[in-house]
Amino acid sequence: MADVARQPTPMIPVSIGQPVESPMSHEAVLQLIREDKITQAAAMHADLVSKNISPTLCYSSACRKTAHDIETGSASPRPKWAQNRQPSCYSLACKQRRAFLADMQKRLSIVHEMQRELRNIHGWALRKESHAIRVYSKFEPGSTLVTIRVDGFINAKLLHILAIFHEVDMWTTWMPSYNYMGLKSSDMCATGGPTRFLVNMVFGVPWPMATRDLMVNVEGVDCMDDASSDFSSHPSSAAGAPHSGTQTDVGGLRQEKPQTEATAGDHPPEHKRQIVVLMNSASDFCGRAVRPPAKDHVRMDLNVGAIVFTPRYVNGGGSGTDVQLICRLDPKLSLVPDYIVNLASKEICFLFFELLDEQAKKVPGSVYEERINADVPFYQYLKSRLKEINYPEDE
């Protein structure tokens, strides 16, 4: 039987010798991921998938010519064994693209689980409440250490609150510490984009225990576009996220997820425009191993960590920002009973929010404002995004 030429594949038009330029393309998706705009990337990728648009972008002239010939019908017939194969450089581009998309979906799944976990208080026990700050805790299966959750409200500009967290070298001026105990130093060791950082913190503990340190991968995820806080109805973000009565273990949190309106595959009943900051212990950063702890230090583990900022202005109106924290930290204190560690964790987290509220009031006219106005990628990105969504500067 004679070989049959491969049928043209739906694709984005390409021009010989020119990169693909398209407002809706897989390369545009990758560019959004590189800019850490993963929720926008997920939405665009979902649209491409729903329209059955195949990625064809490759910067090799030979590969572009092959795509052009196939699209115009001038391609030579190929043997049957080769009909489903792409040029090698295209295959490499596809592997890189798949790696990017897999990373995007993994990050989004963690973001969505954190958002869902913080939408209700089911399973959480209220431990302390004062001055609009509520501290909850719960045990996870297989752990004697509790996961801590804190809900609070900060009556300050969103930009000012984010600046307090971004200026890592100033954390020692306001975070909980007393005499030789508490946070002793904090440094930003590396950056992987405008919203991805590697942070090292050193903590003093009572003698005879050794100094503790913590190496944390910090990643800000932009969920500020309208209804972008959850893409559970899109195939791109639904992969690997069950929507039936199952148990999942995402981001270190063991979840019982019954079949409900919020997890049945449709959008949840409540959308919020948020900034989600993911935090976890880092063994590597951007493909490189992080430095080991100092000889006389013990490295702690942050098994679960996230801070969610929900500005009231774009979530029903009002001023100020609702801030939620969720974390489970193993300080590696073998000499201290876990129930004491759990009690201390609750008190420290409550104190952290009180001090954050006080620090936010000190930002106007301080060194924070000087740094906000400086030529720094983080603030450039943040101001640009807030302008895109018409977020006023005075909120």
XYZ file of C-alpha atoms in Angstrom:
395
model
C 0.000 0.000 0.000
C 1.372 3.423 -0.918
C 2.439 5.723 1.868
C -0.124 8.382 2.673
C 1.005 11.937 3.451
C 0.353 13.018 7.003
C -2.745 15.164 7.372
C -2.115 18.844 8.247
C -2.196 19.449 12.006
C -4.120 22.476 13.399
C -1.436 24.948 14.414
C -0.559 28.566 14.958
C 0.619 30.126 11.652
C 4.398 30.437 11.332
C 6.587 32.540 9.080
C 9.900 31.278 7.791
C 12.790 32.903 9.622
C 10.556 34.707 12.134
C 9.489 33.679 15.653
C 5.787 33.073 16.102
C 3.999 36.239 17.188
C 0.566 35.505 18.617
C -1.367 36.931 21.566
C -2.716 33.429 22.134
C 0.106 30.931 21.757
C 1.903 28.316 23.771
C 4.996 30.535 23.749
C 2.881 33.282 25.329
C 1.911 30.752 28.015
C 5.572 29.971 28.677
C 6.415 33.665 28.845
C 3.727 34.197 31.490
C 5.177 31.301 33.492
C 8.672 32.831 33.242
C 7.177 36.077 34.616
C 5.624 34.088 37.504
C 2.105 34.896 36.245
C 1.031 31.299 36.561
C -2.699 31.871 37.059
C -2.863 33.883 33.827
C -0.765 31.208 32.136
C -3.159 28.510 33.319
C -6.162 30.380 31.941
C -4.488 30.907 28.540
C -3.326 27.288 28.408
C -6.850 26.091 29.204
C -8.196 28.182 26.313
C -5.610 26.710 23.940
C -6.498 23.188 25.046
C -10.235 23.833 24.659
C -9.647 25.159 21.099
C -7.418 22.166 20.246
C -4.530 24.453 19.251
C -1.266 22.522 18.990
C 2.038 24.174 19.940
C 4.386 24.624 16.977
C 6.829 27.242 18.172
C 10.473 26.346 17.579
C 13.290 28.768 16.864
C 15.132 26.368 14.530
C 14.749 27.528 10.907
C 14.592 23.898 9.714
C 11.818 23.121 12.157
C 9.903 26.272 11.172
C 10.198 25.322 7.498
C 8.821 21.849 8.223
C 5.853 23.356 10.053
C 5.294 25.820 7.198
C 5.416 23.054 4.551
C 2.939 20.930 6.472
C 0.577 23.871 6.924
C 0.641 24.861 3.226
C 0.394 21.282 2.005
C 3.805 21.323 0.291
C 5.396 18.778 2.624
C 6.761 15.596 1.039
C 5.040 12.303 1.957
C 6.682 10.645 4.970
C 7.037 6.924 5.730
C 4.422 5.460 8.050
C 6.918 4.982 10.850
C 7.786 8.679 10.754
C 4.318 10.138 10.341
C 3.838 10.710 14.068
C 7.358 11.943 14.763
C 8.503 15.523 15.001
C 11.983 16.907 14.203
C 14.397 16.400 17.080
C 14.657 20.092 17.899
C 10.860 20.256 18.059
C 10.832 17.280 20.424
C 13.300 19.049 22.692
C 11.131 22.169 22.670
C 8.103 20.030 23.515
C 9.922 18.429 26.454
C 10.867 21.846 27.802
C 7.304 23.083 27.315
C 5.861 20.042 29.067
C 8.278 20.570 31.965
C 7.141 24.197 32.273
C 3.470 23.237 32.171
C 3.935 20.399 34.667
C 5.660 22.809 37.061
C 2.866 25.346 36.572
C 0.177 22.772 37.338
C 2.027 21.531 40.414
C 2.363 25.047 41.787
C -1.261 25.869 41.016
C -2.520 22.703 42.698
C -0.724 23.704 45.902
C -2.094 27.253 45.676
C -5.628 25.977 45.206
C -5.365 23.542 48.107
C -4.137 26.318 50.394
C -6.983 28.580 49.269
C -9.574 25.870 49.829
C -8.087 25.004 53.221
C -8.402 28.620 54.336
C -11.937 29.147 53.027
C -13.538 27.416 55.986
C -12.718 26.369 59.531
C -13.868 22.759 59.251
C -11.421 20.582 61.171
C -9.681 23.536 62.833
C -9.800 24.140 66.589
C -9.860 27.771 67.735
C -7.069 28.256 70.291
C -6.892 32.010 70.770
C -8.798 35.103 69.682
C -8.010 38.720 70.394
C -7.860 42.039 68.500
C -9.303 40.549 65.268
C -6.635 37.820 65.313
C -7.729 34.191 65.507
C -5.322 31.294 65.981
C -6.400 27.765 65.015
C -4.616 24.436 65.058
C -5.108 20.856 63.978
C -3.161 17.624 63.947
C -2.239 15.925 60.698
C -2.155 12.097 60.489
C 1.268 10.737 61.372
C 2.514 13.942 63.004
C 2.711 14.950 66.656
C 3.247 18.571 65.654
C 0.215 20.728 64.894
C -0.462 22.771 61.800
C -1.070 26.391 62.799
C -3.484 28.732 61.087
C -3.860 32.435 61.857
C -6.553 34.745 60.438
C -6.069 38.461 60.891
C -6.745 41.889 59.433
C -4.141 44.583 58.696
C -5.499 48.095 58.144
C -2.729 49.283 55.828
C -1.943 49.627 52.126
C -1.403 46.338 50.339
C 1.889 47.624 48.917
C 3.117 48.494 52.410
C 2.236 45.062 53.810
C 4.016 43.289 50.958
C 7.052 45.550 51.413
C 7.353 44.455 55.047
C 7.614 40.844 53.915
C 9.891 41.586 50.966
C 12.510 43.509 52.949
C 14.044 40.394 54.464
C 17.040 42.169 55.967
C 14.653 44.203 58.162
C 12.791 41.236 59.640
C 14.973 41.268 62.747
C 13.673 44.754 63.586
C 10.108 43.581 64.166
C 9.711 39.788 64.223
C 9.353 38.048 67.602
C 12.598 37.824 69.596
C 13.725 38.262 73.164
C 17.294 38.711 74.347
C 19.279 35.861 72.751
C 16.158 33.905 71.685
C 14.194 34.338 68.485
C 15.217 35.601 65.057
C 18.897 36.583 65.025
C 19.471 37.178 61.293
C 17.612 36.961 57.974
C 19.068 37.177 54.488
C 17.821 36.875 50.909
C 20.312 34.414 49.429
C 19.073 34.269 45.825
C 16.275 35.350 43.499
C 14.642 33.366 40.713
C 12.462 36.105 39.243
C 10.511 39.077 40.575
C 8.492 36.942 42.988
C 10.721 33.915 43.777
C 13.317 34.079 46.544
C 15.557 31.920 48.679
C 15.622 33.137 52.282
C 17.830 32.035 55.162
C 16.903 32.682 58.791
C 18.908 31.978 61.950
C 17.196 31.565 65.332
C 18.600 31.609 68.827
C 17.282 28.987 71.278
C 17.995 28.421 74.984
C 21.238 26.749 76.032
C 22.318 23.946 75.750
C 20.509 23.541 72.415
C 22.295 24.537 69.200
C 21.336 27.541 67.088
C 18.610 26.761 64.555
C 18.485 27.870 60.950
C 15.856 27.665 58.216
C 16.343 27.790 54.437
C 13.045 28.688 52.785
C 11.891 28.771 49.194
C 9.476 31.719 48.948
C 7.229 32.121 45.915
C 4.558 34.744 45.385
C 1.662 33.639 43.172
C -0.455 36.323 41.524
C -4.163 35.476 41.828
C -5.383 39.051 41.482
C -7.180 38.729 38.156
C -10.945 38.501 38.324
C -12.064 34.936 39.127
C -8.487 33.662 38.693
C -8.229 32.347 42.213
C -9.363 28.884 41.166
C -9.212 27.145 37.789
C -10.709 23.888 39.004
C -13.027 23.741 35.991
C -10.136 23.980 33.527
C -8.474 20.777 32.380
C -5.035 22.297 32.759
C -5.357 22.729 36.506
C -7.631 19.826 37.241
C -4.968 17.276 36.411
C -4.122 15.288 39.464
C -6.644 17.072 41.664
C -9.495 14.702 42.524
C -12.989 16.129 42.712
C -14.718 13.259 44.496
C -14.831 11.994 48.036
C -11.132 11.124 48.299
C -8.110 11.891 50.409
C -5.359 14.047 48.946
C -1.962 15.049 50.241
C -0.997 18.337 48.633
C 1.442 20.782 50.095
C 1.834 18.543 53.133
C -1.820 18.817 54.173
C -3.887 15.648 54.399
C -7.380 16.493 53.195
C -10.767 14.800 53.327
C -12.536 16.223 50.275
C -16.207 15.219 50.101
C -18.176 15.703 46.890
C -19.524 19.177 47.471
C -20.438 22.195 45.399
C -16.955 23.613 45.959
C -15.071 20.539 44.755
C -17.360 18.983 42.193
C -15.334 20.217 39.206
C -17.099 23.574 38.815
C -15.886 26.900 40.132
C -16.274 27.179 43.915
C -19.133 29.363 45.150
C -16.772 32.121 46.240
C -14.017 33.696 44.169
C -11.441 35.931 45.773
C -8.697 38.021 44.249
C -5.611 37.230 46.273
C -1.851 37.072 46.457
C -0.663 33.702 47.705
C 2.875 33.317 49.053
C 4.058 29.715 49.221
C 6.856 28.803 51.623
C 8.629 25.512 52.177
C 12.009 24.198 53.239
C 14.464 24.339 50.348
C 17.039 21.696 49.484
C 17.579 23.305 46.088
C 16.652 26.538 44.371
C 16.291 27.007 40.611
C 18.092 23.736 40.021
C 21.001 24.393 42.369
C 21.586 22.870 45.791
C 21.355 25.330 48.688
C 24.225 25.750 51.089
C 24.246 23.400 54.095
C 23.794 24.749 57.634
C 26.791 26.033 59.574
C 28.704 23.431 61.548
C 27.151 24.392 64.882
C 23.619 24.959 63.499
C 20.645 22.599 63.180
C 18.396 23.067 60.147
C 14.652 23.137 60.803
C 11.952 21.894 58.431
C 9.023 23.997 57.237
C 6.711 21.245 56.015
C 3.706 23.453 55.272
C 3.785 27.191 54.719
C 1.670 29.845 53.011
C 0.510 33.416 53.536
C -2.612 34.588 51.712
C -3.339 38.292 51.219
C -6.942 39.223 50.372
C -7.341 42.981 49.739
C -10.830 44.111 50.660
C -10.941 46.809 47.966
C -11.185 44.210 45.171
C -13.151 41.689 47.238
C -16.413 43.429 47.982
C -15.057 46.839 48.914
C -13.437 48.444 51.923
C -9.910 49.261 53.053
C -7.166 47.088 54.448
C -6.173 43.503 53.804
C -7.191 40.188 55.331
C -4.041 38.150 55.979
C -4.017 34.414 56.625
C -1.066 32.252 57.623
C -0.796 28.484 57.615
C 2.344 26.620 58.678
C 3.767 23.507 60.258
C 7.354 23.836 61.454
C 9.566 21.124 62.883
C 12.221 22.935 64.964
C 14.129 19.670 65.597
C 13.992 20.160 69.360
C 14.357 16.592 70.543
C 14.880 17.718 74.158
C 11.541 19.573 74.236
C 8.204 17.707 74.374
C 6.035 18.253 71.296
C 3.125 19.634 73.328
C 5.382 22.494 74.504
C 6.534 23.115 70.914
C 2.882 23.224 69.807
C 1.930 25.655 72.578
C 4.891 27.916 71.791
C 4.068 27.846 68.066
C 0.551 29.149 68.711
C 1.774 31.989 70.909
C 4.571 32.984 68.537
C 2.208 33.061 65.543
C -0.247 35.251 67.457
C 2.576 37.601 68.473
C 3.808 37.639 64.858
C 0.476 39.082 63.687
C 0.370 41.680 66.443
C 3.873 42.871 65.550
C 3.036 42.844 61.815
C 0.060 45.137 62.459
C 2.271 47.518 64.461
C 4.991 47.485 61.796
C 2.507 48.297 59.025
C 1.622 51.546 60.795
C 5.302 52.607 60.695
C 5.799 52.234 56.926
C 4.753 55.740 55.763
C 7.820 57.980 55.610
C 10.183 55.143 56.562
C 12.971 53.300 54.756
C 10.287 50.971 53.405
C 8.878 53.770 51.255
C 12.365 54.622 50.012
C 12.829 51.039 48.856
C 9.337 50.885 47.332
C 10.244 53.902 45.172
C 13.633 52.453 44.201
C 14.329 50.683 40.889
C 13.748 47.143 42.172
C 12.208 44.375 39.978
C 9.840 43.215 42.736
C 8.243 46.629 43.198
C 8.239 47.337 39.448
C 6.355 44.102 38.874
C 3.984 44.732 41.762
C 3.135 48.297 40.723
C 2.614 47.189 37.129
C 0.231 44.406 38.156
C -1.768 46.640 40.496
C -2.079 49.185 37.693
C -3.281 46.483 35.290
C -6.193 45.621 37.569
C -6.932 49.298 38.346
C -5.982 48.918 41.988
C -5.631 52.403 43.537
C -2.257 53.379 45.008
C -3.801 54.607 48.253
C -5.345 51.220 49.140
